[in-house]
XYZ file of C-alpha atoms in Angstrom:
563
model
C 113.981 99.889 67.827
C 112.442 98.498 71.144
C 108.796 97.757 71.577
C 106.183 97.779 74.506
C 107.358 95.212 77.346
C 104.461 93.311 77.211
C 103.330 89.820 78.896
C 102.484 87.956 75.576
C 104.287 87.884 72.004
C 101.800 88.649 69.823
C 99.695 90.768 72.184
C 100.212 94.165 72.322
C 98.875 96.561 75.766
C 98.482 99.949 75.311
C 100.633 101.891 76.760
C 101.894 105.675 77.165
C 104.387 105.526 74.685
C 105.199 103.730 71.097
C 107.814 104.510 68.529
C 108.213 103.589 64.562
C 111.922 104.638 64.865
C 111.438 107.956 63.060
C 108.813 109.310 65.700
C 108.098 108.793 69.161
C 104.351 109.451 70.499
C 104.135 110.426 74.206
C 101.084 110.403 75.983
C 100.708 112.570 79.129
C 97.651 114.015 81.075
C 97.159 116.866 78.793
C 97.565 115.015 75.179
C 100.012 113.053 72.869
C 102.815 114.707 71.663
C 104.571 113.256 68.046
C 108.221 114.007 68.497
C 110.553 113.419 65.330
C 113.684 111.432 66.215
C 116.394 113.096 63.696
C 115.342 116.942 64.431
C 114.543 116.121 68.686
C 111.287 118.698 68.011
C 107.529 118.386 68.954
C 106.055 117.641 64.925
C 102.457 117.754 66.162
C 99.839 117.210 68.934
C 96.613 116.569 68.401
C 93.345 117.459 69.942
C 92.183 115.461 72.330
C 90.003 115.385 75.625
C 91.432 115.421 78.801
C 92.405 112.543 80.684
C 94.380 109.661 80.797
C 95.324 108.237 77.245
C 96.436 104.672 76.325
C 98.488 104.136 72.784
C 98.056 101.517 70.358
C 100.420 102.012 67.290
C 99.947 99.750 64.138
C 101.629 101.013 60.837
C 100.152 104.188 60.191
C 97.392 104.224 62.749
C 97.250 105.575 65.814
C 94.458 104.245 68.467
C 94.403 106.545 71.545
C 92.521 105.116 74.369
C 91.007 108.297 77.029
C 89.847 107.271 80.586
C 87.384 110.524 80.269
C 85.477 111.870 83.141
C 83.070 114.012 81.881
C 79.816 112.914 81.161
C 78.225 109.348 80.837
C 80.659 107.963 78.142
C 83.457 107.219 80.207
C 86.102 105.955 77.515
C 86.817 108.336 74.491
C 88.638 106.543 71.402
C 90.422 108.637 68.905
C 91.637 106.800 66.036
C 94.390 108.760 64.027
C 96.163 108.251 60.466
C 99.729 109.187 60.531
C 101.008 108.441 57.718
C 102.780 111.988 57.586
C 103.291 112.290 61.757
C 103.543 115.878 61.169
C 100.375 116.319 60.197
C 98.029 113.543 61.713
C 94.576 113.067 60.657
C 91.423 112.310 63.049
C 89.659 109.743 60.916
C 87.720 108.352 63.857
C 86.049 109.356 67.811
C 84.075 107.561 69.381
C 82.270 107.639 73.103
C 81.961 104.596 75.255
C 79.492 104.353 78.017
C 81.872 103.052 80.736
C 85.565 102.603 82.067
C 88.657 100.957 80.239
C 89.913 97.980 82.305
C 93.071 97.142 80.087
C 93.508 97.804 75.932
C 94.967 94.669 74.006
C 95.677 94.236 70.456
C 96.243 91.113 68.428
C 96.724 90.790 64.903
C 95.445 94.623 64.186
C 92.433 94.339 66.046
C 92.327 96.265 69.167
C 90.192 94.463 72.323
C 89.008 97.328 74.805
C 87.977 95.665 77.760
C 85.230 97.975 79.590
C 83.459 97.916 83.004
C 79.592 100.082 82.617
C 77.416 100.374 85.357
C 73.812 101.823 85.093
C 73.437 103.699 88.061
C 71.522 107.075 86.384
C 69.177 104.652 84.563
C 69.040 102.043 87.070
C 68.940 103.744 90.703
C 69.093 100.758 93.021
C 68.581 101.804 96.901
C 70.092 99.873 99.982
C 68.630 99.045 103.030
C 69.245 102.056 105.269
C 70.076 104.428 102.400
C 66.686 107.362 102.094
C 65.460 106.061 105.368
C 64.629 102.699 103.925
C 64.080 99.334 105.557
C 65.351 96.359 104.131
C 61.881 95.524 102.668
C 61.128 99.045 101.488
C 64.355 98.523 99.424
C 63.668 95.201 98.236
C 60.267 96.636 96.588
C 61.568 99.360 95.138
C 64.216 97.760 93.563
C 61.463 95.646 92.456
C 60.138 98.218 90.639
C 62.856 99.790 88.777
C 63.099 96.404 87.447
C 59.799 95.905 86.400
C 59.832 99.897 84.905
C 62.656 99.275 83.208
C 63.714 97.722 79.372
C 66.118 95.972 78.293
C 68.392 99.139 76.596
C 68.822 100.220 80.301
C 70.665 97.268 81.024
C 73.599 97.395 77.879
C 76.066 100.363 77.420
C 76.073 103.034 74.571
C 78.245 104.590 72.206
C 77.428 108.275 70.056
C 80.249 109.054 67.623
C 82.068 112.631 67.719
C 82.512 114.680 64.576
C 85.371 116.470 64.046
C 83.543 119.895 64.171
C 82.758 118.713 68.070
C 79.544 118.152 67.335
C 77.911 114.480 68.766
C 75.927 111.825 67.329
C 72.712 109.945 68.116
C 73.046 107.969 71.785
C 72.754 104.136 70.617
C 73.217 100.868 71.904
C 76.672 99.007 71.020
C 76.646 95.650 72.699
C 73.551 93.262 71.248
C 71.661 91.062 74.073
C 72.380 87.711 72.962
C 76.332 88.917 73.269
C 75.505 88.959 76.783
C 76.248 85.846 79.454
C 75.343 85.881 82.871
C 77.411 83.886 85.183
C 76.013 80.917 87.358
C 76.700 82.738 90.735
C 76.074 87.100 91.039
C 78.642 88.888 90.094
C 77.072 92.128 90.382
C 74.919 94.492 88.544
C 77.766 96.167 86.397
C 78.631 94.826 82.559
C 82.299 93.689 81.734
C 82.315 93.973 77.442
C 84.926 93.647 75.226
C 84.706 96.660 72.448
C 86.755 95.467 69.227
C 88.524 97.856 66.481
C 89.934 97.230 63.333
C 92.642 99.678 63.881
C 93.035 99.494 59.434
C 89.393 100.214 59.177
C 87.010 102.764 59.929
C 87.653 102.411 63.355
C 84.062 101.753 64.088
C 83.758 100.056 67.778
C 82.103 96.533 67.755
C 80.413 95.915 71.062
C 81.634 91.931 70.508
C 80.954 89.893 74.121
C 79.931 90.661 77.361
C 79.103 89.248 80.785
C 77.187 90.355 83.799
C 79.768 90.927 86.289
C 82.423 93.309 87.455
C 86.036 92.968 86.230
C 89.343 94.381 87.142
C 92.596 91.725 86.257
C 92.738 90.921 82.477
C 94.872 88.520 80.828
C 94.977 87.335 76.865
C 96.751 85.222 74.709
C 96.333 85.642 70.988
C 93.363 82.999 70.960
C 91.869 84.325 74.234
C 90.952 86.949 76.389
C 90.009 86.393 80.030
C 88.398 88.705 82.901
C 89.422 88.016 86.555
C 87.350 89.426 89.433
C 87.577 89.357 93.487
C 83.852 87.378 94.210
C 81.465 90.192 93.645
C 79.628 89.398 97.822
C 83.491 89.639 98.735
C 83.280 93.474 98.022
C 81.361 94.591 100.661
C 83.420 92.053 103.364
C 82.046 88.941 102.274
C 78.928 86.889 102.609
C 77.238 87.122 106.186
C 74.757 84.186 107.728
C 73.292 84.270 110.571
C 74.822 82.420 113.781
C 71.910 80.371 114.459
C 72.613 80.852 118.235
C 71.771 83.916 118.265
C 69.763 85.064 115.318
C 70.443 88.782 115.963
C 74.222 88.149 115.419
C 75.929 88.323 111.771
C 78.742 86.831 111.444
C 81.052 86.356 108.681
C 81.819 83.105 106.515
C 85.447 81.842 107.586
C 86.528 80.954 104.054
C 88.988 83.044 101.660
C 87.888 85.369 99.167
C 87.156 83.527 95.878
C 88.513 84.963 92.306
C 85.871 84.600 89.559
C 87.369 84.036 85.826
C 85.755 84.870 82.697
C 87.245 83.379 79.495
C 86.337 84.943 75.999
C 87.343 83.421 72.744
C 89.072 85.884 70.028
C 87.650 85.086 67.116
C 88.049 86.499 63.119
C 88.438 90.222 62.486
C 86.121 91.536 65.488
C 84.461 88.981 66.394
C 84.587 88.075 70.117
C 82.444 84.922 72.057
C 81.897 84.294 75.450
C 83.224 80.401 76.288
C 83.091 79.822 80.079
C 83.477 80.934 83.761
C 85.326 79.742 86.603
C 86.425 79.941 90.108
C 89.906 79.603 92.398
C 90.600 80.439 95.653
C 92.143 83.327 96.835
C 93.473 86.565 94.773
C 95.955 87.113 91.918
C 98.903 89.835 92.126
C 98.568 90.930 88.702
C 97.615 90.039 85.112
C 100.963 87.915 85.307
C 99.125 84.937 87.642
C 97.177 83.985 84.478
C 99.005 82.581 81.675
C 97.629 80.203 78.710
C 99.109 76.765 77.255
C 97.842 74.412 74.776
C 94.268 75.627 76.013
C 94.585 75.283 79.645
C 94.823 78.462 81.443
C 96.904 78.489 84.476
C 96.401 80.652 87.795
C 98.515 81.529 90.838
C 96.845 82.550 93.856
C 97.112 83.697 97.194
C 95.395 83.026 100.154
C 95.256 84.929 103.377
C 93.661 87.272 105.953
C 92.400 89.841 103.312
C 95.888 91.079 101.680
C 98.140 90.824 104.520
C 100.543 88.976 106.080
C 98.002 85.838 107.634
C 99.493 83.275 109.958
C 98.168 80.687 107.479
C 98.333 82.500 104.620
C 99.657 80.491 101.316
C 100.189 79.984 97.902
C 98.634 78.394 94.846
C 99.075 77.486 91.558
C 95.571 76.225 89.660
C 94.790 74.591 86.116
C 91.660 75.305 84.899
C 90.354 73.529 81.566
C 87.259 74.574 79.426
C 84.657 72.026 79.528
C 81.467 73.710 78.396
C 80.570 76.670 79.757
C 82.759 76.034 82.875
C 86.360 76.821 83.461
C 87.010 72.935 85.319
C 89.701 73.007 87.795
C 91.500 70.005 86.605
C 94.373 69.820 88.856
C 96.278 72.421 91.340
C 99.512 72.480 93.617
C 98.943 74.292 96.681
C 101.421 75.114 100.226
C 103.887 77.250 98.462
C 105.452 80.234 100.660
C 103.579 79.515 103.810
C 102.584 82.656 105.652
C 103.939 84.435 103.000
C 102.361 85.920 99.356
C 103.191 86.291 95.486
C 105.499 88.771 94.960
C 106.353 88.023 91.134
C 104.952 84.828 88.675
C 105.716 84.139 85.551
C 105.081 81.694 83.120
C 106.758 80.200 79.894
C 105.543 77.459 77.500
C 105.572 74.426 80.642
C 107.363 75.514 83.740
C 106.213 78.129 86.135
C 108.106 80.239 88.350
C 106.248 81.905 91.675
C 108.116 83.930 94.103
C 106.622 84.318 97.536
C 108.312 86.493 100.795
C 108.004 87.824 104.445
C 111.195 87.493 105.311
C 113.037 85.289 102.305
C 112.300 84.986 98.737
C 111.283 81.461 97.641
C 111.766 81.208 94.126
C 109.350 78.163 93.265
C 109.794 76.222 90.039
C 107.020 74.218 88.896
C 107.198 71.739 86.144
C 103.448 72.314 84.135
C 104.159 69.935 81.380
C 100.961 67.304 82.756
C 98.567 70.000 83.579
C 96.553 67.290 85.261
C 99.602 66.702 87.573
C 101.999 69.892 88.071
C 105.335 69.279 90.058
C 107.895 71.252 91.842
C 110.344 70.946 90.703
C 112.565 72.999 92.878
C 112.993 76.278 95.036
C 115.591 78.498 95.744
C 115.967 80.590 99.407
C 117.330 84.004 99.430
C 117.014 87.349 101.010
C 114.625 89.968 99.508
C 112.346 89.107 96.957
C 111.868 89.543 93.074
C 108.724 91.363 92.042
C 109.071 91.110 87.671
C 110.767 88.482 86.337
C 112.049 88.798 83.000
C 113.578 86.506 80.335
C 117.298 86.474 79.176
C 118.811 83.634 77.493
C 118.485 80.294 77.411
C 117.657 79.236 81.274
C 118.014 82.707 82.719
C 115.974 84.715 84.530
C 116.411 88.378 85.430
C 114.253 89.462 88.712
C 113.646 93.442 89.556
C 112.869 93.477 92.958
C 113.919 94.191 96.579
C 117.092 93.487 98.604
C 116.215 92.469 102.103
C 117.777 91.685 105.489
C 117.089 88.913 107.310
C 114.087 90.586 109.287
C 112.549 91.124 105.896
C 113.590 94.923 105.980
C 113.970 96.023 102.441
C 117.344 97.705 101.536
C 116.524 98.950 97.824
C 116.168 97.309 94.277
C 118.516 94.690 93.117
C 118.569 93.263 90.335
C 119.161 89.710 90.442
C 119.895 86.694 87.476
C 118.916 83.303 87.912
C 120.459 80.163 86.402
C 117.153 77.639 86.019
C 118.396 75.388 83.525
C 118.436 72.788 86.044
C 115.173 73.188 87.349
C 115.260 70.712 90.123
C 118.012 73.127 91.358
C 118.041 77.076 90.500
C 120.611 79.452 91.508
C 121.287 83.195 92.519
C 124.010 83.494 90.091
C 124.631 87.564 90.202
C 123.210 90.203 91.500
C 123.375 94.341 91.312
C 122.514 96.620 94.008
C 120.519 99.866 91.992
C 118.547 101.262 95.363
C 115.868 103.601 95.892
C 112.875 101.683 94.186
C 111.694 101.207 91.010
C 108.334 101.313 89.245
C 109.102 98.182 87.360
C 107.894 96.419 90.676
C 104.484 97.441 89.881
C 104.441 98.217 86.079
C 105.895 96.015 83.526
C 105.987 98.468 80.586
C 108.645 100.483 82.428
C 111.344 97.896 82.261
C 113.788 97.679 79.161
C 115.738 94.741 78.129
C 117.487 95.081 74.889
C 118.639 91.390 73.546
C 120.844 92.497 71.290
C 123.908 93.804 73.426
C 122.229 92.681 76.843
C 121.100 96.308 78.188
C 118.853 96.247 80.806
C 117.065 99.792 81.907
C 114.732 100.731 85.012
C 113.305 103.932 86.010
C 114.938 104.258 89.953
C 113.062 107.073 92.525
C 114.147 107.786 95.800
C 113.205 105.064 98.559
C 112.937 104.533 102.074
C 116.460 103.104 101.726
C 118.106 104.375 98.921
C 121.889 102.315 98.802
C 120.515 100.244 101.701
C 123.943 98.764 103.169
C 125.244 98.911 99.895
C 128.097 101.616 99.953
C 127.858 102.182 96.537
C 124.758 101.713 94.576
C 124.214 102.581 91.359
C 121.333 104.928 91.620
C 123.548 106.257 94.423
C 124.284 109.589 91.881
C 120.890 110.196 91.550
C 118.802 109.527 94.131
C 120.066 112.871 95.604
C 118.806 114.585 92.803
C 115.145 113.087 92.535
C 116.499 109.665 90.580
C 116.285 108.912 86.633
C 116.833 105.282 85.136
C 120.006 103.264 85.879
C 121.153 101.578 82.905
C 123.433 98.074 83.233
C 123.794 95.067 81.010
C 124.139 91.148 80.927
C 127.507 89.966 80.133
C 126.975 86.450 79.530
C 126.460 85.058 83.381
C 127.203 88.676 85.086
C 125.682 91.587 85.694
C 127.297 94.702 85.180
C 126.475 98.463 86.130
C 126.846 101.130 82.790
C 125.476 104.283 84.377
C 122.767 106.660 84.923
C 120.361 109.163 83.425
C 118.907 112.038 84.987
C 116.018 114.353 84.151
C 115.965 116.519 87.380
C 115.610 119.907 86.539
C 116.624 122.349 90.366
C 114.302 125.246 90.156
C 116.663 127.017 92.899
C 119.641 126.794 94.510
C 118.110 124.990 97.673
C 115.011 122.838 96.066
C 114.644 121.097 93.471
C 111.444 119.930 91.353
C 111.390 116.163 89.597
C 109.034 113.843 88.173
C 109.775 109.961 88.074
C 111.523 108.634 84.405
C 108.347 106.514 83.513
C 109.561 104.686 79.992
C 112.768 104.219 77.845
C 113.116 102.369 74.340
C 115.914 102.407 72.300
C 116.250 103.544 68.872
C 119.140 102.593 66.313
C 122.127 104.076 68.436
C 120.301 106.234 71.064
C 118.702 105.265 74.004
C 115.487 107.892 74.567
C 114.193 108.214 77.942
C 110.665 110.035 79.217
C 109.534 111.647 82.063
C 106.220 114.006 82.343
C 107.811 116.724 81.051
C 110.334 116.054 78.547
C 111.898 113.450 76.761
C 115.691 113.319 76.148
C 117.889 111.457 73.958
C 121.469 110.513 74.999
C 124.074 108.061 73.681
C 123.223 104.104 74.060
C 126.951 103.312 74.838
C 128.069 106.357 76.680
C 124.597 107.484 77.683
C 125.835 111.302 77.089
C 122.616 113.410 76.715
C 122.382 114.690 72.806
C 119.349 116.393 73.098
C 116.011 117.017 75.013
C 112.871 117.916 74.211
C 110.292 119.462 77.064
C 106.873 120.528 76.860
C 105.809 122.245 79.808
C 107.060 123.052 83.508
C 107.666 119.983 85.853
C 105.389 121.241 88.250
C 102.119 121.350 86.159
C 102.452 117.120 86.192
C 102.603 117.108 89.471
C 106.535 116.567 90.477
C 108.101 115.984 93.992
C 109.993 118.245 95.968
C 113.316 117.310 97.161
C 116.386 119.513 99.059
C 119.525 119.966 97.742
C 120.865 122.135 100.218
């Protein structure tokens, strides 16, 4: 059976569905259904609170992650022993005072990375806000420091019982597990809460820093927290013109990125290690990669996320050298006024791809991170925005197909050849339309090595076929979309067909919800949407059964006309 898509092997991400091959547990806004693969029928769902839930599955635990909203612990943690799925038992909940950034696992120890702020116990004032003057402001922010103790600046944790009643409020991340970074970063907490997912489940408030965080990355050593610059937030740091001291104005330079790196050490253990800083911003947890203790960052740099006339691309190496993440060597000017659309690393070679108008697929040769080459590039329409691994130099990229104005025309799937790196090549491509969420989310993309299928969730698009005549989403799109299913054949790419959950609620309208995972299990391919989950036929992709829980509309589907 198929596993999580996830950036690192060895690192698992939590995610909204996982699968032993006799069971498959769905997460969706009102719980986690266990659904038994040989009888297609709901086995169990247990209590949990509302929100939305992250899985972690490891042998016969079950770690369910809750982005809660009600009350000051922000992140509920159920831990579950399901041994016998039918009947799963609660053996752990705990509350966390603050919000889940991203859920990682390595080696059976789960790594919660949360964000806290203090604001109820620490009620910091701005200039203007009550009627206040800058001064007024300073002083009383003055004094909830000086009133305040050092609890009121470290986040909490109170266990649940499984007769709903709640234990004692108590502190969960120790001082000296605290760093504070050279420059501010804010008065919010980024802390890593470890789990032995095969013990009692007991949270372990392991590291933390003083400083927001929103981009995580880790490797199975590692664990780093990337943040925008935390005086960017507010529009960036303002001095004074000094000819004319009653005029602001703003610094020219680009937005900074502040990185956090955190070493994973035995069973829970967790220790800061250093901070650094690049320039610009980073598309996604995929522009930070580790290799042979170097961590390596692409960037972009422009006029605040858009399109800048001098915006461009770069790719950094940052070494540990104390507590400082040293910038050790960078190669910069890739995709001139353009920005990252997809990166990807693996082992020494990089691949960025950049558009506006074309997609640049950059390939940089890392193997002296003191002195990173291109190595080549490769011009084409559209642009890639996930690039996956296939085979021995080839690259599959989900992405866009484009015009020659940069107009997108609907996904295409496209394979590279890079075994020559100095020269890469468009070898096939497929036109799917409509768009896919695989552009923006990883975990819904499917590639199963063994007989070369590839699956994506497909929703209707601006564009749908494009100028394609015949795309394969073409059947669905009509009908609210599904996933498209098509497989590597050696050097080709090759459409299979398509699978649809749409469900018309009249003869004129009908009501879907976007296919958000599939995996595949033995001979069946299992799709899920919000509302149901459906197994069909990996090689004819005939439906053999379904299994809903509710009405489409309750999760919030999309209307579209049949008529």
């Amino acid at each position: 059976f198929s596993e999580t898509n996830t950036q690192e092997v060895g690192v698992d991400e939590g995610d909204i569905v996982e699968t032993d091959g006799n069971y498959v547990y769905v997460a969706n806004q009102d719980g986690v259904r266990i659904v038994s693969v040989d009888d297609a029928t709901v086995v169990a769902n247990p209590e949990l609170p509302s929100g939305a839930h992250q899985l972690l599955l490891d042998g016969d635990r079950l770690l369910v992650v809750t982005s809660s909203r009600s009350g000051s612990a922000d992140t509920v943690v159920s831990l579950f022993n399901v041994s016998d799925p039918t009947e799963p038992t609660l053996l752990r909940r705990s509350h966390l005072e603050g919000s889940i950034v991203a859920t990682r696992s390595v080696d059976g120890v789960a790594r919660l990375v949360v964000s806290s702020n203090f604001d109820q116990r620490l009620p910091f004032v701005q200039p203007n806000q009550f009627g206040l003057d800058e001064e007024s402001a300073l002083e009383r922010n003055k004094q909830i420091i000086e009133e305040s103790n050092v609890q009121d600046w470290l986040p909490r944790w109170f266990d649940e019982s499984g007769d709903g009643s709640f234990g004692e409020m108590q502190p969960i991340l120790p001082c000296e597990n605290v760093a504070a970074p050279a420059d501010f970063s804010g008065l919010g907490l980024t802390w890593i809460a470890s789990i032995d997912v095969q013990g009692n489940g007991t949270p372990d408030g392991s590291a933390g820093i003083v400083s927001t965080g929103d981009t995580v990355y880790a490797s199975t050593d590692n664990l780093y927290v990337a943040t925008q610059n935390w005086e960017w937030q507010f529009g960036g740091p303002v001095v004074i013109d000094d000819s004319d001291s009653t005029q602001p104005r703003r610094d020219p330079g680009p937005p900074p990125t502040l990185i956090h790196q955190f070493n994973l050490g035995e069973g829970t253990d967790a220790t800061y290690v250093a901070s650094g800083e690049v320039e610009g911003r980073l598309l996604s947890q995929f522009a930070m990669s580790e290799y042979n203790g170097d961590l390596r960052v692409a960037t972009t740099t422009d006029d605040w996320g858009g399109f800048g006339e001098q915006s461009e691309s770069t790719v950094f190496v940052l070494r540990p050298n104390g507590d400082e993440l040293e910038q050790i060597s960078s190669i910069g000017g890739l995709g001139r006024d353009e920005q990252i659309f997809a990166v990807r690393f693996f082992g020494d070679v990089g691949y960025v791809v950049t558009f506006r108008q074309i997609d640049p697929l950059y390939v940089l040769d890392l193997s002296d991170p003191e002195n990173p080459v291109l190595d080549g590039e490769l011009k084409i329409p559209g642009y890639s925005a996930y690039l996956h691994p296939v085979g021995d130099g080839l690259l599959l990229g989900v992405g866009q197909d484009a015009n020659e104005d940069g107009r997108t025309l609907g996904t295409q799937l496209s394979l590279f050849d890079v075994s020559d790196p100095t020269n890469p090549e468009r070898i096939s491509t497929l036109a799917i339309g409509g768009q896919s969420e695989v552009e923006w989310d990883h975990k819904a993309f499917l590639y199963w090595e063994p007989d070369g299928t590839i699956v994506l969730p497909v929703s209707p698009g601006w564009n749908d076929c494009g100028v394609a005549e015949d795309c394969l989403a073409k059947g669905i799109l009509g009908s609210g979309g599904g996933v498209v299913v098509a497989e590597l054949n050696g050097r080709e790419l090759a459409a299979r067909g398509t699978i649809s959950h749409a469900s018309p609620t009249n003869d004129d309208y009908g009501c879907w919800n976007p296919l958000q995972r599939s995996i595949v299990i033995d001979d069946e391919l299992v799709t899920i949407g919000l509302d149901q989950l459906q197994f069909s036929d990996r090689q004819t992709l005939e439906p053999r059964a379904s299994v809903a829980w509710g009405d489409a509309e309750q999760y919030g589907c999309y209307w579209y006309w049949e008529g």
